Short mmCIF file of N, CA and C in Angstrom, two decimals:
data_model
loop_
_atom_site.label_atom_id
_atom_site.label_comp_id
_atom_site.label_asym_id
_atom_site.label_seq_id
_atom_site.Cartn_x
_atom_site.Cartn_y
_atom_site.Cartn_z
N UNK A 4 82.26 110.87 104.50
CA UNK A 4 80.99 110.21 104.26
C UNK A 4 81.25 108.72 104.09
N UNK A 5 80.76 108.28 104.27
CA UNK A 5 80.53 106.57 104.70
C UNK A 5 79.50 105.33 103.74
N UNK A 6 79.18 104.90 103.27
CA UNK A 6 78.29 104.02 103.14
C UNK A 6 77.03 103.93 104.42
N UNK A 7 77.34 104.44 104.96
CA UNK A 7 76.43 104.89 106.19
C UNK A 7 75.13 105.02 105.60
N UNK A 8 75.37 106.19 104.52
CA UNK A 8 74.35 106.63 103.37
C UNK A 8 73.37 105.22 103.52
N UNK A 9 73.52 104.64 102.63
CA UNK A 9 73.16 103.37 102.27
C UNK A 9 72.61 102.66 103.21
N UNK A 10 73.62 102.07 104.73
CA UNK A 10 72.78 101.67 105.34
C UNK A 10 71.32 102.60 106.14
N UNK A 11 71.44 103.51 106.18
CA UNK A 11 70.51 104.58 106.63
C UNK A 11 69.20 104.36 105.62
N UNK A 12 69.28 104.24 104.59
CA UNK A 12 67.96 104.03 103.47
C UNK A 12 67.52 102.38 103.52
N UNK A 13 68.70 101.61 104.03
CA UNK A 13 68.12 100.41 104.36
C UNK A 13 68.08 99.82 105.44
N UNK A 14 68.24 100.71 106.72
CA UNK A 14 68.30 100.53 108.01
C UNK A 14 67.08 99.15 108.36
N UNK A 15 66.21 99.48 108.22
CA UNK A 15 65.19 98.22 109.19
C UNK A 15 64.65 97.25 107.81
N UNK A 16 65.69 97.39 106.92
CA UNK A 16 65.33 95.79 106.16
C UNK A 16 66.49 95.32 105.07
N UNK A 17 67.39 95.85 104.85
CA UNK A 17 68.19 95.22 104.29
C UNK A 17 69.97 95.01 105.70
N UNK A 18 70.18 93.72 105.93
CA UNK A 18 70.97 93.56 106.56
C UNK A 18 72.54 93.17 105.95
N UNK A 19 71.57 92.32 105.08
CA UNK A 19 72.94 91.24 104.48
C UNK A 19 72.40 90.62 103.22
N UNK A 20 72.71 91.08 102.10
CA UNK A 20 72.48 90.60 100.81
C UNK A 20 73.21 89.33 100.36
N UNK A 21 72.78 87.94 100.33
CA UNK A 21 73.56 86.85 99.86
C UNK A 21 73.77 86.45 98.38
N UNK A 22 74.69 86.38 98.00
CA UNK A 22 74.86 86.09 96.48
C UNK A 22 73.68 85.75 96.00
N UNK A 23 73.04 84.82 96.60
CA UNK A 23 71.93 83.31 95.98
C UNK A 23 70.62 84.78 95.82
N UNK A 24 70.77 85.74 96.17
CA UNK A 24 69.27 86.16 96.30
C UNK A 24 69.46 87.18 95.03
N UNK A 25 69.54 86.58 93.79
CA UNK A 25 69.23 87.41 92.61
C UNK A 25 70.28 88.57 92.35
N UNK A 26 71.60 88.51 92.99
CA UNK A 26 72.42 89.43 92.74
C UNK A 26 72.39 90.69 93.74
N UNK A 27 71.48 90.90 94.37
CA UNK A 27 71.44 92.80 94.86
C UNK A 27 72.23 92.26 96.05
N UNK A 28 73.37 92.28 96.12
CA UNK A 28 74.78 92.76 97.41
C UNK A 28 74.77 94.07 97.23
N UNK A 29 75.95 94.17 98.29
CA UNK A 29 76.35 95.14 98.35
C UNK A 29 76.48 95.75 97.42
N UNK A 30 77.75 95.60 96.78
CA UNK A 30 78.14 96.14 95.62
C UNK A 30 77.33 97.12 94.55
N UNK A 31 76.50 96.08 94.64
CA UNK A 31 75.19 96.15 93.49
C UNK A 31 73.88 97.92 93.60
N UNK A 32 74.11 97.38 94.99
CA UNK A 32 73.33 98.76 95.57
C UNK A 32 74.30 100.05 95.78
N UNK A 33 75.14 99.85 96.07
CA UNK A 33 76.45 100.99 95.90
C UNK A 33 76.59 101.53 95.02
N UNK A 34 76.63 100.76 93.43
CA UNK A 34 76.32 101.60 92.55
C UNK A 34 75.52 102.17 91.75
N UNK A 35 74.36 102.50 92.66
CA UNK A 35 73.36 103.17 91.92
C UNK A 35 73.96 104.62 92.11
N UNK A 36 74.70 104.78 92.67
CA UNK A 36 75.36 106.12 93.11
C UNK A 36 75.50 106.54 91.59
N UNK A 37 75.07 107.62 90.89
CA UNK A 37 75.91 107.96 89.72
C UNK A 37 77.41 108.46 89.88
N UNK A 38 77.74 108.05 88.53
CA UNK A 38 79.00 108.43 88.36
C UNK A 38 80.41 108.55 89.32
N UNK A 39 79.64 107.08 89.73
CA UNK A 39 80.63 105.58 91.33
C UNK A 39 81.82 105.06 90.28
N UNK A 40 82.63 105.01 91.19
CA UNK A 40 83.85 103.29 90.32
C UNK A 40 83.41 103.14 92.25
N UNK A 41 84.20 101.86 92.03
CA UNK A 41 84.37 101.03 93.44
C UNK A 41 85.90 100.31 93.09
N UNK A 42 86.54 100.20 94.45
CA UNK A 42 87.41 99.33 94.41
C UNK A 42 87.32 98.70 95.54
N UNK A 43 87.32 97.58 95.48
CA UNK A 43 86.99 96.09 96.59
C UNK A 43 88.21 95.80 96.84
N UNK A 44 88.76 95.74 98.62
CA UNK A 44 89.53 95.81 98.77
C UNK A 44 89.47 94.63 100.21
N UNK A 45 89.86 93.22 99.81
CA UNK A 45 89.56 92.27 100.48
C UNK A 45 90.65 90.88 100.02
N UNK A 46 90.15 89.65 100.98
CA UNK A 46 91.09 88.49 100.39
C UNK A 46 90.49 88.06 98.96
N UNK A 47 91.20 87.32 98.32
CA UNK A 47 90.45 87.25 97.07
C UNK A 47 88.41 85.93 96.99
N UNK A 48 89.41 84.93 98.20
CA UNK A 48 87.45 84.82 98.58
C UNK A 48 86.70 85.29 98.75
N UNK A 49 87.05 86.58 99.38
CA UNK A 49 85.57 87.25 99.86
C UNK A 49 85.17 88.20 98.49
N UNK A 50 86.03 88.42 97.56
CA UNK A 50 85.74 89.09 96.55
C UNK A 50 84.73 88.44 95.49
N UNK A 51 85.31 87.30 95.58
CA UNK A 51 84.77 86.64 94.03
C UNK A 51 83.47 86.75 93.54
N UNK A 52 82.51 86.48 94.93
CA UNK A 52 81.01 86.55 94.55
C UNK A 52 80.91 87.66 93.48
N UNK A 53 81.26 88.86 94.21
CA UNK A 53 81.17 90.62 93.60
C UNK A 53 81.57 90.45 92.34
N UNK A 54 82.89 90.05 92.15
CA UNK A 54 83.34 89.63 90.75
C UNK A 54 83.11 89.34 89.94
N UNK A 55 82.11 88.26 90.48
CA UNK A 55 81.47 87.27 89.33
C UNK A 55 79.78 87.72 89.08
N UNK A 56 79.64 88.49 89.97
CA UNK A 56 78.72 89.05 89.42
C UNK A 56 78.68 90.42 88.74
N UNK A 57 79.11 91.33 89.10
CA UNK A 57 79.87 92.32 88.13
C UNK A 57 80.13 91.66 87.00
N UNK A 58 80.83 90.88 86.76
CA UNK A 58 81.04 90.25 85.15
C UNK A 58 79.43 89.59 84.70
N UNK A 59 79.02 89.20 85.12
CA UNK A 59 77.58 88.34 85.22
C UNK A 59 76.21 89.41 84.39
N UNK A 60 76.69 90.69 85.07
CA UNK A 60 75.47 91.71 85.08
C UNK A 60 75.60 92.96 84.52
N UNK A 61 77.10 92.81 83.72
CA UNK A 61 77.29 94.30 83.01
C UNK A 61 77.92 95.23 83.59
N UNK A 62 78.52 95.04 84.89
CA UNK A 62 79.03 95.87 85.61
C UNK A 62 80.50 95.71 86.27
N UNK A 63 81.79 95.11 85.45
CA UNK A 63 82.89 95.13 85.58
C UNK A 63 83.76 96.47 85.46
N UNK A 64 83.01 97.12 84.57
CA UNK A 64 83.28 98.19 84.05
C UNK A 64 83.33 99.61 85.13
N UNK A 65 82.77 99.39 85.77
CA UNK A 65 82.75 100.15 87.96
C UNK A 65 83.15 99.62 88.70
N UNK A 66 84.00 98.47 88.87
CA UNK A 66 84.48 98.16 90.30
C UNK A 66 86.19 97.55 89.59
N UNK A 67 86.76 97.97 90.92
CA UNK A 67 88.05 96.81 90.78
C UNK A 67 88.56 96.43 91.92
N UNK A 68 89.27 94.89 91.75
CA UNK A 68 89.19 94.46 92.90
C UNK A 68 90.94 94.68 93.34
N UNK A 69 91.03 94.81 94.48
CA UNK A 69 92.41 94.51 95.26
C UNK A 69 92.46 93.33 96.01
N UNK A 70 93.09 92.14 95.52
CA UNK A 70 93.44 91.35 96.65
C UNK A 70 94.45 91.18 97.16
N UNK A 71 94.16 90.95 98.70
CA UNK A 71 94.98 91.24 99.73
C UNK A 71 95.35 89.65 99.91
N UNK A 72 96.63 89.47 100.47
CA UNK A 72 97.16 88.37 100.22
C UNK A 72 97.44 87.67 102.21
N UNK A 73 97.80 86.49 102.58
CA UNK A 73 98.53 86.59 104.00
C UNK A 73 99.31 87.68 103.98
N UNK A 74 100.44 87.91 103.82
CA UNK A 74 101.27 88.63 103.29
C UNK A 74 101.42 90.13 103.78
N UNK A 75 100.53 90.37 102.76
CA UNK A 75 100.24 91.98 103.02
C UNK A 75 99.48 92.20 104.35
N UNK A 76 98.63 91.37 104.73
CA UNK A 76 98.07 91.75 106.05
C UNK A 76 98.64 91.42 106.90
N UNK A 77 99.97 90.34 107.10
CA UNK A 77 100.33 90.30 108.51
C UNK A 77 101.51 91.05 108.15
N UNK A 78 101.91 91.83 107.73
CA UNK A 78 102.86 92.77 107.37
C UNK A 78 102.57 94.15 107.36
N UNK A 79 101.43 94.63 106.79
CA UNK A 79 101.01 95.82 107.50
C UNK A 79 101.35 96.55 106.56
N UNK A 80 101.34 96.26 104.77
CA UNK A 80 101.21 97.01 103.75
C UNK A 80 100.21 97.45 103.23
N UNK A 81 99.35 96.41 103.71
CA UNK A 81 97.85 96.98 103.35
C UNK A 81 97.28 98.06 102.84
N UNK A 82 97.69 99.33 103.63
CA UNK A 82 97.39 100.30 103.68
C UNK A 82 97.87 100.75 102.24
N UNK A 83 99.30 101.12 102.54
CA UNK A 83 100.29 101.29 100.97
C UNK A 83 99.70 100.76 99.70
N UNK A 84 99.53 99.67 99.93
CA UNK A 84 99.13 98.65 98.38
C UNK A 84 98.10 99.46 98.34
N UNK A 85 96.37 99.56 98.85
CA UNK A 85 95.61 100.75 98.23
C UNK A 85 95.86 102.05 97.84
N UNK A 86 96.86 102.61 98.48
CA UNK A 86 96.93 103.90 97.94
C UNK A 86 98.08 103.60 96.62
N UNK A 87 98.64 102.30 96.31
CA UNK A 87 99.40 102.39 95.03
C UNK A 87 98.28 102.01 94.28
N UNK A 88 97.16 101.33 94.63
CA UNK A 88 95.97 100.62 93.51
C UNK A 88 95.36 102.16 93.39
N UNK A 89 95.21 102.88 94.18
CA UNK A 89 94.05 103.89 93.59
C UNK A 89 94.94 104.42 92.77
N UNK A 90 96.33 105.14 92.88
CA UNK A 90 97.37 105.60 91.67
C UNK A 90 96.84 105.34 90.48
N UNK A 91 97.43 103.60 90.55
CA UNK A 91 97.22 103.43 88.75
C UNK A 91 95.91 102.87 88.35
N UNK A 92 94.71 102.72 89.37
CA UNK A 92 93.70 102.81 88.64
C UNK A 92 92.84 104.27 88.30
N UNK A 93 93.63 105.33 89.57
CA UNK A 93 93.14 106.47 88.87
C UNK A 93 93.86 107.28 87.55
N UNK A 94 95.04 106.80 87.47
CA UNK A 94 96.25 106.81 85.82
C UNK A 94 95.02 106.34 84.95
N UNK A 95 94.62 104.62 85.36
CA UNK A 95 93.90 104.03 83.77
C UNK A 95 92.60 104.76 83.75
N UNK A 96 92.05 105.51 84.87
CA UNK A 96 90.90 106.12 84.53
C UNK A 96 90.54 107.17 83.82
N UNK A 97 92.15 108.09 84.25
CA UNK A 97 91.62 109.20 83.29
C UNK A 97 92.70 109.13 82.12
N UNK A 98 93.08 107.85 81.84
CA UNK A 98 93.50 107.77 80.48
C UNK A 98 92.33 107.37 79.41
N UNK A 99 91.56 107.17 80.06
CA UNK A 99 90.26 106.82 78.81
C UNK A 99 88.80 107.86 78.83
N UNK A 100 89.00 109.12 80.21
CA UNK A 100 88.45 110.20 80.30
C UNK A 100 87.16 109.59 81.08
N UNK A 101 87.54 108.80 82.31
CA UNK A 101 86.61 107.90 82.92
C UNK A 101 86.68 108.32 83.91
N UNK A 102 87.03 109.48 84.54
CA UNK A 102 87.28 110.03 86.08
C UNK A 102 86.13 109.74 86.89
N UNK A 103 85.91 109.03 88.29
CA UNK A 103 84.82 109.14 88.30
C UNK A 103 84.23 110.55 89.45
N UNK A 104 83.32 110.99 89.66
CA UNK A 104 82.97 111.97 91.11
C UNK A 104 83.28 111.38 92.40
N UNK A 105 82.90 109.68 92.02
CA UNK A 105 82.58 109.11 93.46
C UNK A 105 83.69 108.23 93.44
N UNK A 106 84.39 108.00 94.21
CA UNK A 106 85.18 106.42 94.54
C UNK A 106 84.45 106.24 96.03
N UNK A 107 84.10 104.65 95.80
CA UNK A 107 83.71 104.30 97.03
C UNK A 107 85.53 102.90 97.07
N UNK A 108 85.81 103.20 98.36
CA UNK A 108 86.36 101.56 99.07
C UNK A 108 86.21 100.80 99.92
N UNK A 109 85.44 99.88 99.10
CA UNK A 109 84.99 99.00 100.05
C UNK A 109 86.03 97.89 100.48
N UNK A 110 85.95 97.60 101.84
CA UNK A 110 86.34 96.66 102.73
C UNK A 110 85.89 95.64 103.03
N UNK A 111 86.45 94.54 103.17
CA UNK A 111 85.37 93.43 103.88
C UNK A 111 85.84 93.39 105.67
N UNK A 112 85.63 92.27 106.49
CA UNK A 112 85.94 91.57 107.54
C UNK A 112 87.03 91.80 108.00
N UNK A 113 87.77 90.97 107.09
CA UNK A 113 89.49 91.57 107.49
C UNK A 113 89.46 93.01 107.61
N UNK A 114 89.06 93.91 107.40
CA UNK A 114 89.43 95.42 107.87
C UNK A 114 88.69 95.39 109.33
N UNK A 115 87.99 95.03 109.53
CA UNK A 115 87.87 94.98 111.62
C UNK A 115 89.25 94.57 112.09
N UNK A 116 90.07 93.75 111.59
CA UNK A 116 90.92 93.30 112.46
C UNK A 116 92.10 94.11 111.99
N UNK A 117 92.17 94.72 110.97
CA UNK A 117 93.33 95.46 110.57
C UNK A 117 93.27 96.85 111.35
N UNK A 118 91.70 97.39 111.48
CA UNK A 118 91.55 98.86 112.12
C UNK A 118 92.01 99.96 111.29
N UNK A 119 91.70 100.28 109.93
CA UNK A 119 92.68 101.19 109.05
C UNK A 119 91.79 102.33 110.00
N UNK A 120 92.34 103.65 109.77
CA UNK A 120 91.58 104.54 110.40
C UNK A 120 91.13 105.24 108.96
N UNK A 121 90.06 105.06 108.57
CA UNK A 121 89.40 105.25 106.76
C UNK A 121 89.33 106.85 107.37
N UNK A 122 89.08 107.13 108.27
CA UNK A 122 88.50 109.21 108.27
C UNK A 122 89.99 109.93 107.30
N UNK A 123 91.12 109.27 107.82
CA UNK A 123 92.63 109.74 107.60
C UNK A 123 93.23 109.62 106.19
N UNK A 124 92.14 108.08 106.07
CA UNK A 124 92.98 107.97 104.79
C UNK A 124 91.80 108.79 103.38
N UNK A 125 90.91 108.79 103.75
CA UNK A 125 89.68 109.07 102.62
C UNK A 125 90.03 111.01 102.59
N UNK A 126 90.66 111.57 103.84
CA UNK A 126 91.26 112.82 103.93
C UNK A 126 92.52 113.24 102.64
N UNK A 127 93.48 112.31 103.01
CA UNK A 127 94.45 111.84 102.39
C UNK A 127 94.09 111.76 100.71
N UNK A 128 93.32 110.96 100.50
CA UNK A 128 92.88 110.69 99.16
C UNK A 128 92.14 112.05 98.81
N UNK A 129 91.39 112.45 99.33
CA UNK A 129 90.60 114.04 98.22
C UNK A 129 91.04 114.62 98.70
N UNK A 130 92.33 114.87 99.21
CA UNK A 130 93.40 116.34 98.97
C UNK A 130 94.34 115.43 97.60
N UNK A 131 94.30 113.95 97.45
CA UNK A 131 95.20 113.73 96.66
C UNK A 131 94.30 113.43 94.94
N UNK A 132 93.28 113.51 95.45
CA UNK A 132 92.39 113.43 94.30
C UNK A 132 91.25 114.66 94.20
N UNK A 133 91.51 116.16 94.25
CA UNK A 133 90.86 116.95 94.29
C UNK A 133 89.63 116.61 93.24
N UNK A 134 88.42 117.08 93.57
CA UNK A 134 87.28 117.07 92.59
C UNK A 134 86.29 115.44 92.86
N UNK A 135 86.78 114.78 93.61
CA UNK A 135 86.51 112.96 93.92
C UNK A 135 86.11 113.23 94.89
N UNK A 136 84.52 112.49 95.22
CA UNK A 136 84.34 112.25 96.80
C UNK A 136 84.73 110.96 96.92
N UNK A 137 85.06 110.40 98.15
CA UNK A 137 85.40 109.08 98.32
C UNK A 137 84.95 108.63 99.63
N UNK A 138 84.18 107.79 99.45
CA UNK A 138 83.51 107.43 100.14
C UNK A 138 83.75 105.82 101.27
N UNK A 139 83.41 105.49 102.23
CA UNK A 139 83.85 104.36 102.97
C UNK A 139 82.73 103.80 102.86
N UNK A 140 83.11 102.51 102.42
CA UNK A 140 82.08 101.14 102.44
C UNK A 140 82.51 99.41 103.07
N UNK A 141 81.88 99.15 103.67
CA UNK A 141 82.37 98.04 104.76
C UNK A 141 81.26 96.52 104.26
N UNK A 142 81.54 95.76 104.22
CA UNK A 142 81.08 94.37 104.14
C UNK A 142 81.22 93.58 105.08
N UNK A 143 80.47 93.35 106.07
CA UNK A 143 80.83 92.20 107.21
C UNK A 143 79.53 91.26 107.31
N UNK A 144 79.31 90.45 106.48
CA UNK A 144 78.21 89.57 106.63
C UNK A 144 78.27 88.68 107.90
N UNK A 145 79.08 88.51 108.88
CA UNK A 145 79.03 87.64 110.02
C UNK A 145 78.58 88.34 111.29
N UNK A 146 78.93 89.87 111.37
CA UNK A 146 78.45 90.81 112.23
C UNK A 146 77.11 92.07 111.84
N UNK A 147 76.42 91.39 110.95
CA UNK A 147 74.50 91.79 110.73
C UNK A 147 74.42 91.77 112.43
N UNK A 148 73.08 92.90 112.24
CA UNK A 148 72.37 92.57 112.94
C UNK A 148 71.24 93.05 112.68
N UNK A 149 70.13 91.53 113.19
CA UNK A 149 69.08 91.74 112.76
C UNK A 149 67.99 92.57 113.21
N UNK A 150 68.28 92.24 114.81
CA UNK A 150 67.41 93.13 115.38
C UNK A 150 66.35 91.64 116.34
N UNK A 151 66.80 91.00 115.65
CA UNK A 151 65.69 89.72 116.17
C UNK A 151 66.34 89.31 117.74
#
């Protein structure tokens, strides 16, 4: 399952949520999902908005971010480094009895050019996280389309 969800309920009017418009991004609408964490999994620019609004609005407490560095993406760890971030953020989760149902990971831009194949890895993850749906979520504000 995909964030697909999401765009499907906002198919012919929500395209692209910009920081400036009162907070509702992505992010924001993702977690109305009950009983969501998110982990944002991008360069650390494209994160910050999310960041800072999550801290802004009460909602740090559901998302965490991964940033991806030059580094890791022209090297091709990428992949690895999330599945060590979901580890120990799923360790600190259910050390405080915070498991959640849902993990969504969201991606930005840079994942078009990386191509992870998410069907394989989100497979991967709920055989490795039995009882978790996990869900794929994508951010590409430069490739909207409006329809216009």
């Amino acid at each position: 399952m995909s964030c697909s969800l999401l765009e499907n309920v906002f198919e012919n009017s929500l395209h692209y949520a910009s920081p400036a418009h009162g907070g509702w991004g992505v992010l924001k609408i993702a977690q109305l999902i009950p009983e969501s964490y998110f982990i944002f999994v991008s360069p650390s620019a494209c994160g910050r908005h999310g960041a800072l609004g999550a801290r802004m609005e009460g909602r740090k407490n559901r998302v965490s971010y991964l940033f991806l560095t030059e580094q890791s993406i022209v090297s091709g760890d990428y992949e690895q480094m999330l599945l060590d971030a979901l580890e120990e953020l799923f360790s600190f989760l259910n050390r405080r009895g915070r498991r959640p149902k849902v993990m969504g990971v969201f991606v930005s831009c840079i994942d078009d050019l990386l191509g992870t194949d998410h069907e394989a890895l989100r497979e991967e993850l709920e055989e490795k996280y039995p009882g978790v749906r996990f869900i794929d979520c994508h951010m590409n504000p430069t490739s909207t389309d409006t329809g216009g």
